[in-house]
Coordinates of C-alpha atoms in Angstrom, one line a residue:
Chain O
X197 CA -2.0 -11.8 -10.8
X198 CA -1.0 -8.7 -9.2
X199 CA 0.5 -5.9 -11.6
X200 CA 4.3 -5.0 -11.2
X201 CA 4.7 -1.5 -10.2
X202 CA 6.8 1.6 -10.6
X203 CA 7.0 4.0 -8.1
X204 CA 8.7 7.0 -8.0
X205 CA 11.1 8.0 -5.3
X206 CA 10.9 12.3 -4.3
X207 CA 13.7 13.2 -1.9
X208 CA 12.7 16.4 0.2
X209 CA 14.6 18.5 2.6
X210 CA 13.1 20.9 5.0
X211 CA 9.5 20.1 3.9
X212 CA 11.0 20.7 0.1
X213 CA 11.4 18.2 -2.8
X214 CA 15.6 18.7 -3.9
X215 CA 15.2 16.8 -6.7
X216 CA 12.4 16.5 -9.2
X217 CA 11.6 16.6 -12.9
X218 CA 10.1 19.9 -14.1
X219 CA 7.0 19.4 -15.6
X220 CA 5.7 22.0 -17.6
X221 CA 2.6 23.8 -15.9
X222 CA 4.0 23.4 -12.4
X223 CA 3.5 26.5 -10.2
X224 CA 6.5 25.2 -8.1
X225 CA 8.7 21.9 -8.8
X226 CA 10.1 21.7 -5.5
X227 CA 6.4 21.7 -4.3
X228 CA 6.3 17.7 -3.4
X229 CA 2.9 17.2 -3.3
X230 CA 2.0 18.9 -6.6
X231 CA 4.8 16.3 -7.8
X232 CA 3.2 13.4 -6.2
X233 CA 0.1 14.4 -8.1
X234 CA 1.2 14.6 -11.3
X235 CA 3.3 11.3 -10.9
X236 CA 0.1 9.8 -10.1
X237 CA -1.6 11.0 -13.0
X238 CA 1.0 9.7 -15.7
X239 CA 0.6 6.4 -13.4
X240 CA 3.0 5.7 -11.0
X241 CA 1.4 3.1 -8.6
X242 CA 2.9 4.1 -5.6
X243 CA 5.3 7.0 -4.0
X244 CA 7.9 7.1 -2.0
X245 CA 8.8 10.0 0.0
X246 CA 12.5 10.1 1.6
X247 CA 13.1 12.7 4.4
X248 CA 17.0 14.0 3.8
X249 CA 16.7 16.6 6.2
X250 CA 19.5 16.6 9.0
X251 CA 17.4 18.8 12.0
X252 CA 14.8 18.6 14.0
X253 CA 13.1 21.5 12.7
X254 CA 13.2 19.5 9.1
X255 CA 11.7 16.2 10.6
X256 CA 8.6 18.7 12.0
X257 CA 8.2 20.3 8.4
X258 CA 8.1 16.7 7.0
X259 CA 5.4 15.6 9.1
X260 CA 3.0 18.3 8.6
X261 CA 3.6 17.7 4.4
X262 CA 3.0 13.7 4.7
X263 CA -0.4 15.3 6.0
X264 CA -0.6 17.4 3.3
X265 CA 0.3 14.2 0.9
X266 CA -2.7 12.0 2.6
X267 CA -5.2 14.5 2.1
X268 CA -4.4 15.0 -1.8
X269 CA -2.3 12.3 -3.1
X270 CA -5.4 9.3 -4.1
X271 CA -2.7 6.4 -4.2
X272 CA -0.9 4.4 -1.8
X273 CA 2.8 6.4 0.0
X274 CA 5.4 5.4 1.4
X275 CA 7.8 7.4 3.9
X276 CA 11.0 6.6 4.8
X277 CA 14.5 8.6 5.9
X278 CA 15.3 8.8 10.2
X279 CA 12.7 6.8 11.2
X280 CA 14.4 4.9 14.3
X281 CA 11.9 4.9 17.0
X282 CA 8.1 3.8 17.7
X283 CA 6.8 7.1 18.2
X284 CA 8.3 8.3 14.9
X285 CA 6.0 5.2 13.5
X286 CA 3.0 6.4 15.8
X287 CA 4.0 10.4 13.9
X288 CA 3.8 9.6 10.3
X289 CA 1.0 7.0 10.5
X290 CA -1.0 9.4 12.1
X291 CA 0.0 11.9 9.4
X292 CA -1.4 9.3 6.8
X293 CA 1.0 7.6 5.9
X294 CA 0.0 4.1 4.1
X295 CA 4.0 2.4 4.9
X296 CA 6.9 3.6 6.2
X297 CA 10.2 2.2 5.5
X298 CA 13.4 2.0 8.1
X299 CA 16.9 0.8 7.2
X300 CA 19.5 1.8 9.7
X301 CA 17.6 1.5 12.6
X302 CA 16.2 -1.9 11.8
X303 CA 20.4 -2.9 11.5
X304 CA 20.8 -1.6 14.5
X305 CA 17.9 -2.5 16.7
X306 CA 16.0 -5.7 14.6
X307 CA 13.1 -5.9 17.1
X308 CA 12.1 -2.5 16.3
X309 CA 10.6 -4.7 13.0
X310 CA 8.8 -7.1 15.4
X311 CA 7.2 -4.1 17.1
X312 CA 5.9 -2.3 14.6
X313 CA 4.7 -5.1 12.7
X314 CA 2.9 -6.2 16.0
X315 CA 1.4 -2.7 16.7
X316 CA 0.8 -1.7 12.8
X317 CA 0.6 -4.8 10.4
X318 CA 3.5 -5.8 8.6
X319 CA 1.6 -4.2 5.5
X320 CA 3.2 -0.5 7.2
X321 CA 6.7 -1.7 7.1
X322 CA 9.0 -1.6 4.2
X323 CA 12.5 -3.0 5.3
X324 CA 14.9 -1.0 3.0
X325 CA 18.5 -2.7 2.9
X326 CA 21.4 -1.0 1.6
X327 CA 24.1 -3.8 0.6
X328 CA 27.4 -3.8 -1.4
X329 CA 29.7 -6.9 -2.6
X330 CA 33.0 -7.7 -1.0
X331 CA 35.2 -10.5 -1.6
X332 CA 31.8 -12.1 -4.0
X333 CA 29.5 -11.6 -0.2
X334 CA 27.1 -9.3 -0.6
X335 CA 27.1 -7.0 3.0
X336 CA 24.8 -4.6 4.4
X337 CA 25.8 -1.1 5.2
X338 CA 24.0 1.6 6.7
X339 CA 23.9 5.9 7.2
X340 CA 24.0 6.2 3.1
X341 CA 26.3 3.0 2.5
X342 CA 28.6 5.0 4.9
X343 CA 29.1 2.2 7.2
X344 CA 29.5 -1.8 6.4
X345 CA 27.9 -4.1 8.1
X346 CA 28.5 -7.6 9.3
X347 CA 25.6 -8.9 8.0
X348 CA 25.0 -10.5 4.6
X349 CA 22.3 -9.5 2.5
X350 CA 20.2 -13.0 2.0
X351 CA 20.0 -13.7 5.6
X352 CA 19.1 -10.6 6.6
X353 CA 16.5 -9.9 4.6
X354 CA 15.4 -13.4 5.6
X355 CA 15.4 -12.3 9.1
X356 CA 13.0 -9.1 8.4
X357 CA 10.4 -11.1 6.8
X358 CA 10.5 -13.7 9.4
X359 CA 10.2 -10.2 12.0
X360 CA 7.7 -9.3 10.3
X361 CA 8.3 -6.7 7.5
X362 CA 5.9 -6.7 4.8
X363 CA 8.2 -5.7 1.8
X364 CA 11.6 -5.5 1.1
X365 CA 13.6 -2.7 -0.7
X366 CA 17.1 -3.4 -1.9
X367 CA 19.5 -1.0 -3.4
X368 CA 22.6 -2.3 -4.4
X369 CA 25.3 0.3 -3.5
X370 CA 27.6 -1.2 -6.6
X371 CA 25.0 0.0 -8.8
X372 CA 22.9 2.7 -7.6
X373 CA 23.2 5.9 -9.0
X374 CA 25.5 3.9 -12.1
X375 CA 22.4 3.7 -14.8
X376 CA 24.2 0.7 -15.7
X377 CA 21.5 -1.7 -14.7
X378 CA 20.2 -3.8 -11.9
X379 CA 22.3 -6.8 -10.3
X380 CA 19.2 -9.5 -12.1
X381 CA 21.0 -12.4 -10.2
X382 CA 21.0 -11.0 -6.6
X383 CA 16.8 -9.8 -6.8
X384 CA 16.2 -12.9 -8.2
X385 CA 18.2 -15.2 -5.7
X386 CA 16.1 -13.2 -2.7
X387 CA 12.6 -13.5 -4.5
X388 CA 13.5 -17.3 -4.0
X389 CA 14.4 -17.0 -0.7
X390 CA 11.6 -15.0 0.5
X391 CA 7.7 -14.9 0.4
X392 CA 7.1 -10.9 0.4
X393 CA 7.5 -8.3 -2.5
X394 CA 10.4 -7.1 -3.3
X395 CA 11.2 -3.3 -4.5
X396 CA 13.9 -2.9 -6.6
X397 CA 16.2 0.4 -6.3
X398 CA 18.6 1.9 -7.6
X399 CA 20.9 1.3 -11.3
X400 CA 17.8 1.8 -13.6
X401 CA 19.6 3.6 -16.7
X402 CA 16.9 2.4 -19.4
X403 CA 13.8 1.0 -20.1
X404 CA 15.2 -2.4 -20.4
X405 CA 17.3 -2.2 -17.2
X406 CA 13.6 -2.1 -15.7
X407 CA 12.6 -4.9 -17.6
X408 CA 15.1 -7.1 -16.9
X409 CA 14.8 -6.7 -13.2
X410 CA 11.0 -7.2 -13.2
X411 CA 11.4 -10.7 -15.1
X412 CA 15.1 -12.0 -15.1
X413 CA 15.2 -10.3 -11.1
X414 CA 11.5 -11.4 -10.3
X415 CA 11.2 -8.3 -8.7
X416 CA 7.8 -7.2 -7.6
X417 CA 8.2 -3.3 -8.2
X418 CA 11.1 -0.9 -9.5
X419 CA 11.6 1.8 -7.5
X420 CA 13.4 5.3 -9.7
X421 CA 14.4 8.3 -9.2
X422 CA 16.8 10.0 -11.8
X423 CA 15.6 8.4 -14.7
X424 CA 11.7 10.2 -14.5
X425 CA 13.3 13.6 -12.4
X426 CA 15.4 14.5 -15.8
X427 CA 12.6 13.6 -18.0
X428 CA 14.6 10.1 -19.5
X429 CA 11.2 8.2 -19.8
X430 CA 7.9 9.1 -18.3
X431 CA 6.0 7.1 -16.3
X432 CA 3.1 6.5 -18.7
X433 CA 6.2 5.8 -21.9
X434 CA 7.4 3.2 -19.5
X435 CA 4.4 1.3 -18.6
X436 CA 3.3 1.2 -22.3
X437 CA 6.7 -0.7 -23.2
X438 CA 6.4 -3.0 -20.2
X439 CA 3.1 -3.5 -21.6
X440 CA 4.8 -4.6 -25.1
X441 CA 7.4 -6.8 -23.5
X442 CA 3.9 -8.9 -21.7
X443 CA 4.7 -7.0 -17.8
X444 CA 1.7 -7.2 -16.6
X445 CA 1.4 -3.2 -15.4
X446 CA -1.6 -1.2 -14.5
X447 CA -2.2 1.0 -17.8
Chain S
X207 CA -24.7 12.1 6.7
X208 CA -22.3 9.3 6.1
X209 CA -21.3 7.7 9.6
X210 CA -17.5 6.4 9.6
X211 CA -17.6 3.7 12.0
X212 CA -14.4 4.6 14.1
X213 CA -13.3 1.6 16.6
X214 CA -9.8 2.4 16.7
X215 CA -8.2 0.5 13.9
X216 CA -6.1 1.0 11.5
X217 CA -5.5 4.1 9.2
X218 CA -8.8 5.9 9.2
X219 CA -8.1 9.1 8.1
X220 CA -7.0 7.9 4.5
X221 CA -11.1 7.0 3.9
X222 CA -11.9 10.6 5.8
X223 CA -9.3 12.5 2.8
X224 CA -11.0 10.2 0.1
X225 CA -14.5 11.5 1.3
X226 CA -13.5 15.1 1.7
X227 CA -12.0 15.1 -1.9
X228 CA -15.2 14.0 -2.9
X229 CA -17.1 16.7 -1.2
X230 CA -19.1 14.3 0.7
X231 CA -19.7 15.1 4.4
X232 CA -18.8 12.7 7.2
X233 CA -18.6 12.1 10.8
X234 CA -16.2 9.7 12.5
X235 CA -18.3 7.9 15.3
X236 CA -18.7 5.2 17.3
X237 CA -22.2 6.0 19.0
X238 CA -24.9 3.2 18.3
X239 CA -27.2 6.4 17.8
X240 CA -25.3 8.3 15.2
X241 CA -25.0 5.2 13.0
X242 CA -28.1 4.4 13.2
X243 CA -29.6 7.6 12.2
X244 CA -26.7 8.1 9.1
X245 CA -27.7 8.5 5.8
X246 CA -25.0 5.7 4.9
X247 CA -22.2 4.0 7.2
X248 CA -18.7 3.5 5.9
X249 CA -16.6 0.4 8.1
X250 CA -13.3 0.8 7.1
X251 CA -10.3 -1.3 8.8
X252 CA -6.5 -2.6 8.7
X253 CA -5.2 -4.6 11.1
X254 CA -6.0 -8.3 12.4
X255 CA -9.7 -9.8 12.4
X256 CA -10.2 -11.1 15.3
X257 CA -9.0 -7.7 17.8
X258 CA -10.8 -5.9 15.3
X259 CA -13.7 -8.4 15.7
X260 CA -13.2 -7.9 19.9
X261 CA -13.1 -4.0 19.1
X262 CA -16.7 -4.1 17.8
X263 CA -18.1 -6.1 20.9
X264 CA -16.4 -4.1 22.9
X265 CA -18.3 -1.0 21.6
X266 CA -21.7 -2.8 21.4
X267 CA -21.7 -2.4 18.0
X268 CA -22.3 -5.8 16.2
X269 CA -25.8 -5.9 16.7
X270 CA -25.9 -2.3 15.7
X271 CA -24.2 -2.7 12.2
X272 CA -26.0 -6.2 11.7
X273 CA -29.6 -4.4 11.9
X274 CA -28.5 -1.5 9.3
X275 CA -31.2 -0.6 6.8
X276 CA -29.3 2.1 5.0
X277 CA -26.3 1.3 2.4
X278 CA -23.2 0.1 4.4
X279 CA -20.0 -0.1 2.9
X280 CA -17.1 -2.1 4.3
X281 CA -13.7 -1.6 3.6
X282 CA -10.8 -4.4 3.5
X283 CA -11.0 -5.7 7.3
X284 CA -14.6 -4.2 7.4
X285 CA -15.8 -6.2 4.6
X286 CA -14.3 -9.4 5.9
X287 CA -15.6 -8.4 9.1
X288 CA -19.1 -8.9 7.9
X289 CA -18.8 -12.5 6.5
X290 CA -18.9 -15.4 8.3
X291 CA -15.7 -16.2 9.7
X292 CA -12.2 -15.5 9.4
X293 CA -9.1 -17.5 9.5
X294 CA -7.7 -14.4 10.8
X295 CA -7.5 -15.9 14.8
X296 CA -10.2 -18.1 14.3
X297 CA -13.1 -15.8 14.6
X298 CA -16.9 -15.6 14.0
X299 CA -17.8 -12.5 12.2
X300 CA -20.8 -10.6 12.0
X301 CA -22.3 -13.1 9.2
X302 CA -23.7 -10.7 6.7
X303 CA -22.1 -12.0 4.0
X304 CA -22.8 -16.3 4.0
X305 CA -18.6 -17.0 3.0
X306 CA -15.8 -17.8 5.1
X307 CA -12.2 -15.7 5.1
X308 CA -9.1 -18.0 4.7
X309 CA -5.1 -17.4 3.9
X310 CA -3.8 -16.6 1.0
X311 CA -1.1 -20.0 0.3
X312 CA 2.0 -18.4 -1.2
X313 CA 3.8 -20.0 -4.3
X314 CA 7.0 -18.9 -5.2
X315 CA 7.2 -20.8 -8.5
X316 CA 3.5 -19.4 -9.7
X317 CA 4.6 -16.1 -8.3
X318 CA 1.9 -15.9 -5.4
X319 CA 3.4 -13.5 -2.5
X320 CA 1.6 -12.9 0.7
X321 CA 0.5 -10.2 1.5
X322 CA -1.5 -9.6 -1.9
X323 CA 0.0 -6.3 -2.5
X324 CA -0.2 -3.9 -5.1
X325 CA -2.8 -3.5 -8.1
X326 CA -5.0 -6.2 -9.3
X327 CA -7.9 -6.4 -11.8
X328 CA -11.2 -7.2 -11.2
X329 CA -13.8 -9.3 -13.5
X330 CA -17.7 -10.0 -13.5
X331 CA -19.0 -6.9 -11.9
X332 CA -22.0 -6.2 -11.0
X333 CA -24.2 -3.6 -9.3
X334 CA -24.1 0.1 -9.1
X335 CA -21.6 -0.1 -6.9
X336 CA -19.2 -0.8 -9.5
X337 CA -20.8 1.2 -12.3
X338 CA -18.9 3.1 -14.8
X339 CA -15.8 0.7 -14.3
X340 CA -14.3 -1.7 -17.3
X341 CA -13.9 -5.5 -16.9
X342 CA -10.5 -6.1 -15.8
X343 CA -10.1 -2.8 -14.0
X344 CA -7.1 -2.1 -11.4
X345 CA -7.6 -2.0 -7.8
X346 CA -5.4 -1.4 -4.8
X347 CA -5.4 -4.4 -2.5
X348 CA -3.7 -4.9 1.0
X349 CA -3.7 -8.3 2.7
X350 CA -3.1 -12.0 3.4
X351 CA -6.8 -13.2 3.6
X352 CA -10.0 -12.7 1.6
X353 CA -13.2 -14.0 1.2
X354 CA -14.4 -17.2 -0.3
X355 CA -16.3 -17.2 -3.9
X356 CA -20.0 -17.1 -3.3
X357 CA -23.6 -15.9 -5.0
X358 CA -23.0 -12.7 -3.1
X359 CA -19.4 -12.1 -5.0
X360 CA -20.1 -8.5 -7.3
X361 CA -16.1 -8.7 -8.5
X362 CA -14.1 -11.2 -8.5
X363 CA -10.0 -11.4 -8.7
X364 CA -7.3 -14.3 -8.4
X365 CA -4.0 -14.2 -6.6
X366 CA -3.0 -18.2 -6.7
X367 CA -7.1 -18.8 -5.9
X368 CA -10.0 -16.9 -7.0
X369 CA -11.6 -15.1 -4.4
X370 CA -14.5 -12.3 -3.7
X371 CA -13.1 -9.4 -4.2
X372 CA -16.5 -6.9 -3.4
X373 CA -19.8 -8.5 -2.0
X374 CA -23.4 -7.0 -1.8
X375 CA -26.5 -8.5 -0.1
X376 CA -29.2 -6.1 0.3
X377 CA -28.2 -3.4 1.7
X378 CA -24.6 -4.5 2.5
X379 CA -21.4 -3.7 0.1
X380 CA -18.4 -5.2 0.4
X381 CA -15.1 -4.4 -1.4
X382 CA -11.6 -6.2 -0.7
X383 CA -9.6 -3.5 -2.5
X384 CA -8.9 0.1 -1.2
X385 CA -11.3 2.2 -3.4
X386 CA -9.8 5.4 -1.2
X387 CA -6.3 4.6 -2.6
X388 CA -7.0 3.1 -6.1
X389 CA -6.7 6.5 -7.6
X390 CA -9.6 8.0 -10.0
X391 CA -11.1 4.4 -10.3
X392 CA -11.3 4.5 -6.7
X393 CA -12.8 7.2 -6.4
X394 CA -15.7 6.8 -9.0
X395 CA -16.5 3.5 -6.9
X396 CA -16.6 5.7 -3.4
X397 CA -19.0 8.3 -5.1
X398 CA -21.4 5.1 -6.6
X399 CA -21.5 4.6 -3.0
X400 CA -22.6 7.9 -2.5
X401 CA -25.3 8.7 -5.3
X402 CA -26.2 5.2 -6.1
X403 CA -26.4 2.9 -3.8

């Protein structure tokens, strides 16, 4: 059986990681690749790297670093943040990047999915849905959680796999950014709906918010940012009490 | 000289970074010459067997890679290209490797997804290839199909069914998993391939 994984999420702006925990013995903490690095040495399994930056000239700078990231990061990476067309797919896989993952533009165009799966393997494409509860349905929302959708969460993540995404990553705008915890029920209802790994983002406050969502949720992976940026729990602490609680996790 | 077969699949400059981290020069070819006359060859690969199968022919390279004598490596797709068959659009492969390439079944209440994604140990290896590594070491795997169990299995893992997952007759090598993204263990396995094999 495959291990569960953690994976670190680095936010960068103009080519610069804005938030990030500072290790001791780093020349530069807002240097994301040194970051990536050292993630992957306390054991993180995979990274994600989300592009915040709201020009043109910022998109440019992020390209040339997810080369940088390929040619010294030795674990799989994810990209994500404005990725809305094919030849922003055809940019960042020829930058190295392993996946990429689109939200918005997948709401608003879905056979963007079917295309790049086509042309790229569904393997490439993380589907990242954004979703909050009202009236008890849980809706999708896009730009940041900004804007709410008509669409409901189960059926649409149905729809991606069935287009072709590979993974999917769900934040829950209820609880993200809360620490209060994951919502268990709603992972675990889509991990019986679909066939694909699911991520898990956003609500992690504690080691046993993790836990819970990689066995009550049935998620595949738990995706964090704030809880290793300030230092909470390292990577390598967390693994070792998964390890105690029998996850199966890559030690 | 270690020839990088390049026949226009897939992510190939993630195996190009893993082999310039080692130090270890490369060119990225797809001249019948060049390969032949490399030290080692390196067929890496993501995408779908059968076009990647048609990409080979295409080049005039099946014939090529089937006569190697040196060490060649495949990678994911590249391994799997060098078996039998694949249930990847019904193909014939080069038929290096005397096992067949079928689907993955998923099973939701065993926990089996498709694609096998993510890290996954590997048992009962053998040859220099894969040594230096521990029993139940973690590799990076990508895909929906994989190889059959057969004499020629060096590793072995299990996602719902046990399958091959690295492969060696003669001169060929085989491996399932991603060494050039399984981090350190990854990279001891690429530089095996290097010094020892």
């Amino acid at each position: 059986m495959v291990a569960k994984r953690i994976i670190p999420c680095l936010d960068v702006k103009d080519g610069r990681t804005v938030k990030g925990v500072n290790f001791v013995g780093l020349k530069d903490v807002g240097d994301a690749v040194e970051l990536g690095c050292r993630y992957a040495q306390e054991g993180a399994d995979e990274l994600v790297y989300l592009d915040i930056s709201a020009t043109v000239e910022g998109r440019k700078t992020f390209t040339s670093l997810v080369e940088r990231i390929a040619q010294n990061i030795n674990i799989p990476f994810t990209v994500g943040g404005g990725i809305s067309t094919m030849d922003d797919a055809a940019r960042l896989l020829d930058a190295g990047a392993d996946k990429i993952s689109i939200n918005s533009a997948a709401v608003a165009n879905p056979a963007i999915i079917d295309q790049i799966a086509a042309k790229y393997g569904s393997q490439f494409l993380v589907l990242a849905i954004d979703a909050k509860q009202v009236d008890g349905i849980w809706r999708i929302t896009t730009h940041g959680g900004n804007k709410l959708t008509d669409k409901e969460l189960i059926s649409w993540a149905y729809e991606g796999q069935e287009r072709g995404a590979g993974e999917i990553l769900f934040t829950s705008m209820d609880h993200d950014g809360t620490k209060n915890g994951y919502p268990c029920e709603t992972y675990a209802a889509l991990a019986d709906k679909l066939s694909i790994p699911i991520i898990a983002s956003g609500g992690a406050g504690s080691v046993d918010d993790i836990v819970k969502v990689l066995t009550d949720g049935k998620a595949d992976a738990a995706l964090a940012a704030s809880i290793f940026h300030y230092g909470e729990v390292s990577i390598a602490e967390l693994k070792k009490e998964l390890q105690k609680r029998d996850i199966k996790v890559r030690l | 000289m270690i020839a990088i077969v390049d026949y226009d699949t897939g992510n190939l400059c993630s195996v190009c970074n893993a082999l310039r981290r080692l130090g270890v020069e490369y060119v990225l070819t797809d001249d019948a010459e060049t390969i032949r006359n490399a030290d080692k060859v390196l067929l890496p690969g993501v995408g779908e067997a059968s076009s990647a199968m048609e990409k080979l022919r295409e080049r005039g390279l099946c014939d090529v890679i089937k006569n190697l004598t040196q060490p060649v490596l495949g990678i994911c797709i590249g391994m799997q290209l060098m078996c039998a068959s694949s249930e990847e659009g019904n193909t014939t492969c080069l038929g290096i490797f005397p096992t067949a390439v079928k689907r993955f079944a998923a099973d939701k209440a065993a926990g089996v997804k498709v694609p096998h994604m993510g890290w996954n140990e590997i048992h009962s290896l053998k040859t220099p290839l894969l040594d230096g590594l521990a029993e139940g070491s973690f590799l990076y795997f990508v895909h929906s199909f994989a190889p059959q169990m057969c004499d020629e299995a060096i590793a072995s893992s299990v996602n719902g069914v046990q399958f091959a997952a690295a492969l060696n007759k003669g001169n060929f090598y085989g491996t399932q998993f991603h060494p050039e993204k399984s981090g350190t263990i990854g990279e001891v396995i690429l530089r095996n391939f290097v010094e020892k094999c």
